JSON list of C-alpha atoms in Angstrom, two decimals:
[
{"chain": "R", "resi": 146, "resn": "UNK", "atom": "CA", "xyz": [174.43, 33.46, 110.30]},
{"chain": "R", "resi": 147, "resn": "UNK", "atom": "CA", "xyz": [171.73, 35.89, 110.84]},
{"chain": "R", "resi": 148, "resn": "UNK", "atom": "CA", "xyz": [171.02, 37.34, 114.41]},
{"chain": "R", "resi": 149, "resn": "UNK", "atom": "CA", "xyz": [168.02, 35.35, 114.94]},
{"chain": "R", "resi": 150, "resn": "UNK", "atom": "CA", "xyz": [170.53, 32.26, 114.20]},
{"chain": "R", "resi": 151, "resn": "UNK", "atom": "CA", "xyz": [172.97, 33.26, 116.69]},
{"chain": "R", "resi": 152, "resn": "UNK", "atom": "CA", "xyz": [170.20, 34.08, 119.30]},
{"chain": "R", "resi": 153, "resn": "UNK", "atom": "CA", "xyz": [168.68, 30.52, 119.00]},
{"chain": "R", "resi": 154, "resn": "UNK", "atom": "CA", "xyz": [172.37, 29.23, 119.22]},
{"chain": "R", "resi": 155, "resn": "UNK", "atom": "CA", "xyz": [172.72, 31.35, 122.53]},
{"chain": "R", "resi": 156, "resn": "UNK", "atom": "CA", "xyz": [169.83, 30.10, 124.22]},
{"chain": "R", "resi": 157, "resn": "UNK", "atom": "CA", "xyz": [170.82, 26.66, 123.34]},
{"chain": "R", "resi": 158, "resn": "UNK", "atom": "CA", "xyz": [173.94, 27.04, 124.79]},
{"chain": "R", "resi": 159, "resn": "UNK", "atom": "CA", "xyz": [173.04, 28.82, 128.29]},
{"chain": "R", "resi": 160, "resn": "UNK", "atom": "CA", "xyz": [170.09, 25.78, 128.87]},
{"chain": "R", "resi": 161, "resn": "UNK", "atom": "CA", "xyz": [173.10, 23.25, 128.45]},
{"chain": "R", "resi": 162, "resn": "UNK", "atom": "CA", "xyz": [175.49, 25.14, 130.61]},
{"chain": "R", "resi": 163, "resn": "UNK", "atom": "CA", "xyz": [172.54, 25.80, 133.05]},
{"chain": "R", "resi": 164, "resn": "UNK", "atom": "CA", "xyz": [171.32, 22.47, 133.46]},
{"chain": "R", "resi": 165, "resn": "UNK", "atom": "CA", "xyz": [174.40, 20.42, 133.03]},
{"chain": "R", "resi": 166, "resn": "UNK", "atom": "CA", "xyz": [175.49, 20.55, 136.31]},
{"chain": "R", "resi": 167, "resn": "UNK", "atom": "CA", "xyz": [171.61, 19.70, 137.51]},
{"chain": "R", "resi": 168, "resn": "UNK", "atom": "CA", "xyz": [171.47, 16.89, 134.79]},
{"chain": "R", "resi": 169, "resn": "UNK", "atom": "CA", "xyz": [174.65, 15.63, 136.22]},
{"chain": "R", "resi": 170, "resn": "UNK", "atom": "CA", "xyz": [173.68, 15.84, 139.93]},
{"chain": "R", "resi": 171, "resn": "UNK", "atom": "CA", "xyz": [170.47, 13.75, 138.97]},
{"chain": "R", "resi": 172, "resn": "UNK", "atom": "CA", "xyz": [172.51, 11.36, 137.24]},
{"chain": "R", "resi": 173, "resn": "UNK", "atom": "CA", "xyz": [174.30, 10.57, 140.12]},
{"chain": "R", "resi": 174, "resn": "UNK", "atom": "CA", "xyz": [171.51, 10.47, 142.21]},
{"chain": "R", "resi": 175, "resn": "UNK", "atom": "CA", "xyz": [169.38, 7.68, 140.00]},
{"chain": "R", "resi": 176, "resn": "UNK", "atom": "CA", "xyz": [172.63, 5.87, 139.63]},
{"chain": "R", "resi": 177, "resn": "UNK", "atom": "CA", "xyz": [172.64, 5.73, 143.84]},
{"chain": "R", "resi": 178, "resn": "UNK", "atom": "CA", "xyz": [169.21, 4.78, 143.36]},
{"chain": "R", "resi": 179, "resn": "UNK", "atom": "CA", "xyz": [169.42, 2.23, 140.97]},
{"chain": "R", "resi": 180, "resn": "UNK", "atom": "CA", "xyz": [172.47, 0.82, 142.63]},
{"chain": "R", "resi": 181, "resn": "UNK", "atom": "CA", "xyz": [170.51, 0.30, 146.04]},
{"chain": "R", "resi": 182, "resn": "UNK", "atom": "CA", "xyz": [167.76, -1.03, 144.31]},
{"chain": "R", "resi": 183, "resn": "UNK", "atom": "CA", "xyz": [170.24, -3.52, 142.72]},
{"chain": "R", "resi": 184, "resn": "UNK", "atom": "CA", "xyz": [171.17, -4.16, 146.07]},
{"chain": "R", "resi": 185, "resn": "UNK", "atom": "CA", "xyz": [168.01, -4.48, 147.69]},
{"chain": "R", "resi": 186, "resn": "UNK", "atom": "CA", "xyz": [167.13, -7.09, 144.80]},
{"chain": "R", "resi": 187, "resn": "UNK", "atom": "CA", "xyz": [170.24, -9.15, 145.34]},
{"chain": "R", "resi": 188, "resn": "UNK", "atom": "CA", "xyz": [169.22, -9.47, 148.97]},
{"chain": "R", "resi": 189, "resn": "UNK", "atom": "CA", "xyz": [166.26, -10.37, 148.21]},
{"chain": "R", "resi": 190, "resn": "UNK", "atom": "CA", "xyz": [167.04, -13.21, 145.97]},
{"chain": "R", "resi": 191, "resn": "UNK", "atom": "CA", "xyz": [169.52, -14.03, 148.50]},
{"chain": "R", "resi": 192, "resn": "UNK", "atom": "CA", "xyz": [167.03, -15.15, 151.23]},
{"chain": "R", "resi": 193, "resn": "UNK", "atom": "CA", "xyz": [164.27, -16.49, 148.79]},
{"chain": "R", "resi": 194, "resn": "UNK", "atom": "CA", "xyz": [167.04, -19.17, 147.72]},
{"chain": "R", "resi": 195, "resn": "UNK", "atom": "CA", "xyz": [168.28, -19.41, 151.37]},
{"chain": "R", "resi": 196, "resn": "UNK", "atom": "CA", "xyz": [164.58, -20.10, 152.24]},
{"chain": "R", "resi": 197, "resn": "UNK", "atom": "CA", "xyz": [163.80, -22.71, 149.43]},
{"chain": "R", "resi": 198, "resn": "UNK", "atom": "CA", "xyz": [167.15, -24.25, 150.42]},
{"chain": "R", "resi": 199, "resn": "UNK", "atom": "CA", "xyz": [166.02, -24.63, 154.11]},
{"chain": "R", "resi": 200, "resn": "UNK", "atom": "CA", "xyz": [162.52, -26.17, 152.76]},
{"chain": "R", "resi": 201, "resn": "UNK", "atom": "CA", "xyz": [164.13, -28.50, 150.62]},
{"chain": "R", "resi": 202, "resn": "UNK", "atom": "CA", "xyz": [166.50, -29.83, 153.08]},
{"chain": "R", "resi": 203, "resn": "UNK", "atom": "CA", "xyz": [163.94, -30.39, 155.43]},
{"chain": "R", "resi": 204, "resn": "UNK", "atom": "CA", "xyz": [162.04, -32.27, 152.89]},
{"chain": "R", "resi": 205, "resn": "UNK", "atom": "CA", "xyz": [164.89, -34.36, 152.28]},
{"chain": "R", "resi": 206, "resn": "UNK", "atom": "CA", "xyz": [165.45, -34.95, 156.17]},
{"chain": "R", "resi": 207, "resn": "UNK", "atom": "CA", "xyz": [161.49, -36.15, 156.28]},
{"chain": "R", "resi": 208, "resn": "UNK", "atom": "CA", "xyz": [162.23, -38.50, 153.58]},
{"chain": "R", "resi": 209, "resn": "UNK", "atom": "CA", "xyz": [165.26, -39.90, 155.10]},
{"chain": "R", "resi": 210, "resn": "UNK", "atom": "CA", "xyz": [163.23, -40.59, 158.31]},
{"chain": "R", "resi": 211, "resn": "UNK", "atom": "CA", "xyz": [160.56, -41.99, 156.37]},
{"chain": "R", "resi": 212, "resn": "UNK", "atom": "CA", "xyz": [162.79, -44.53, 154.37]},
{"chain": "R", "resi": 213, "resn": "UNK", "atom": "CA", "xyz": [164.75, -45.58, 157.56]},
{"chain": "R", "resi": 214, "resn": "UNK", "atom": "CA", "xyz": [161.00, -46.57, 159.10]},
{"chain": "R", "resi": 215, "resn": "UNK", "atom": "CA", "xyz": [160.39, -48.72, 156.05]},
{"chain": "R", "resi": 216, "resn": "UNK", "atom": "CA", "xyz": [163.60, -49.77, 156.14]},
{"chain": "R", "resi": 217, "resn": "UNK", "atom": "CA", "xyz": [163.00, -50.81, 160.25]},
{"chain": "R", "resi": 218, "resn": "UNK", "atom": "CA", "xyz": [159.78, -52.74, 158.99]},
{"chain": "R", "resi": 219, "resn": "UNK", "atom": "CA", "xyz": [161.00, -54.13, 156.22]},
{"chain": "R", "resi": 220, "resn": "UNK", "atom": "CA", "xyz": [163.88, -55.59, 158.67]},
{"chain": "R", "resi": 221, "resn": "UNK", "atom": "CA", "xyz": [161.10, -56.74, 161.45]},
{"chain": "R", "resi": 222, "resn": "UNK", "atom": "CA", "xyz": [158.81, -57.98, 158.66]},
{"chain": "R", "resi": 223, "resn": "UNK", "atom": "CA", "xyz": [161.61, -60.27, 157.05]},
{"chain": "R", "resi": 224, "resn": "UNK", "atom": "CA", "xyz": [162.46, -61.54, 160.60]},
{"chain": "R", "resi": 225, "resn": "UNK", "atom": "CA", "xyz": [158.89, -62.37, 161.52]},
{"chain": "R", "resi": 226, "resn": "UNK", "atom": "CA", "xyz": [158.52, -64.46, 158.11]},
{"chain": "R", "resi": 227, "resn": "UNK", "atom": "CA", "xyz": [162.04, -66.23, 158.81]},
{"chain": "R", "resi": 228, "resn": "UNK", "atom": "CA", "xyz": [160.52, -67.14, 162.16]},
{"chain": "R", "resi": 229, "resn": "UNK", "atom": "CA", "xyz": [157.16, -68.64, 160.79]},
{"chain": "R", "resi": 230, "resn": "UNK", "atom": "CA", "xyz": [159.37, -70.86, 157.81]},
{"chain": "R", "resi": 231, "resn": "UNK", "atom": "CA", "xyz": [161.48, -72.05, 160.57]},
{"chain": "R", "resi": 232, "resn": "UNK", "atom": "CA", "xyz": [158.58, -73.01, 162.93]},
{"chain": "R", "resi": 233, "resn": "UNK", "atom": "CA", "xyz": [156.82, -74.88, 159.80]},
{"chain": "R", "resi": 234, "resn": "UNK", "atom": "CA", "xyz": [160.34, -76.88, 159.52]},
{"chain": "R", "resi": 235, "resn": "UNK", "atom": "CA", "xyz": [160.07, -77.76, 163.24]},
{"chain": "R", "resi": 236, "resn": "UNK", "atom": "CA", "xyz": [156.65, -78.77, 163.20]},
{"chain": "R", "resi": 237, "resn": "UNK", "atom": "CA", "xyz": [157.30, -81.11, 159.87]}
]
């Protein structure tokens, strides 16, 4: 190999044994960061299905109140027509 070979060679190998330990530092570093942000995320998600689970069951608990009113009329309406048939029967 001619000395202009093993120079380049050299170089090559004091940049990797310089900045390895600086390469692996930052790899450790954006793995810390990329794990929070993982975390951060999951929380996130967390409470946006937490919320649209509260919404929902509220929903539901509005519904439930709204069939148990029709449910009341319904009851009051059937009595009121039983009433008026059995007054017509009297009368005839």
């Amino acid at each position: 190999m001619s000395p202009e070979g093993f120079a380049a060679l050299s170089a090559v190998c004091v940049a990797i044994v310089g900045a390895g330990p600086a390469y692996l530092g930052l790899s450790r570093r954006v793995r810390g960061a990329v794990s929070d942000e993982g975390e951060a995320t999951r929380e996130a998600v967390a409470a946006s299905v937490q919320s649209a689970v509260s919404r929902l069951e509220g929903r539901l608990d509005g519904m439930r109140d709204d069939i148990r009113d029709v449910r009341e009329w319904q009851t009051s309406h059937t009595a009121e027509h039983l009433l008026i048939q059995h007054n017509r029967q009297i009368e005839d």
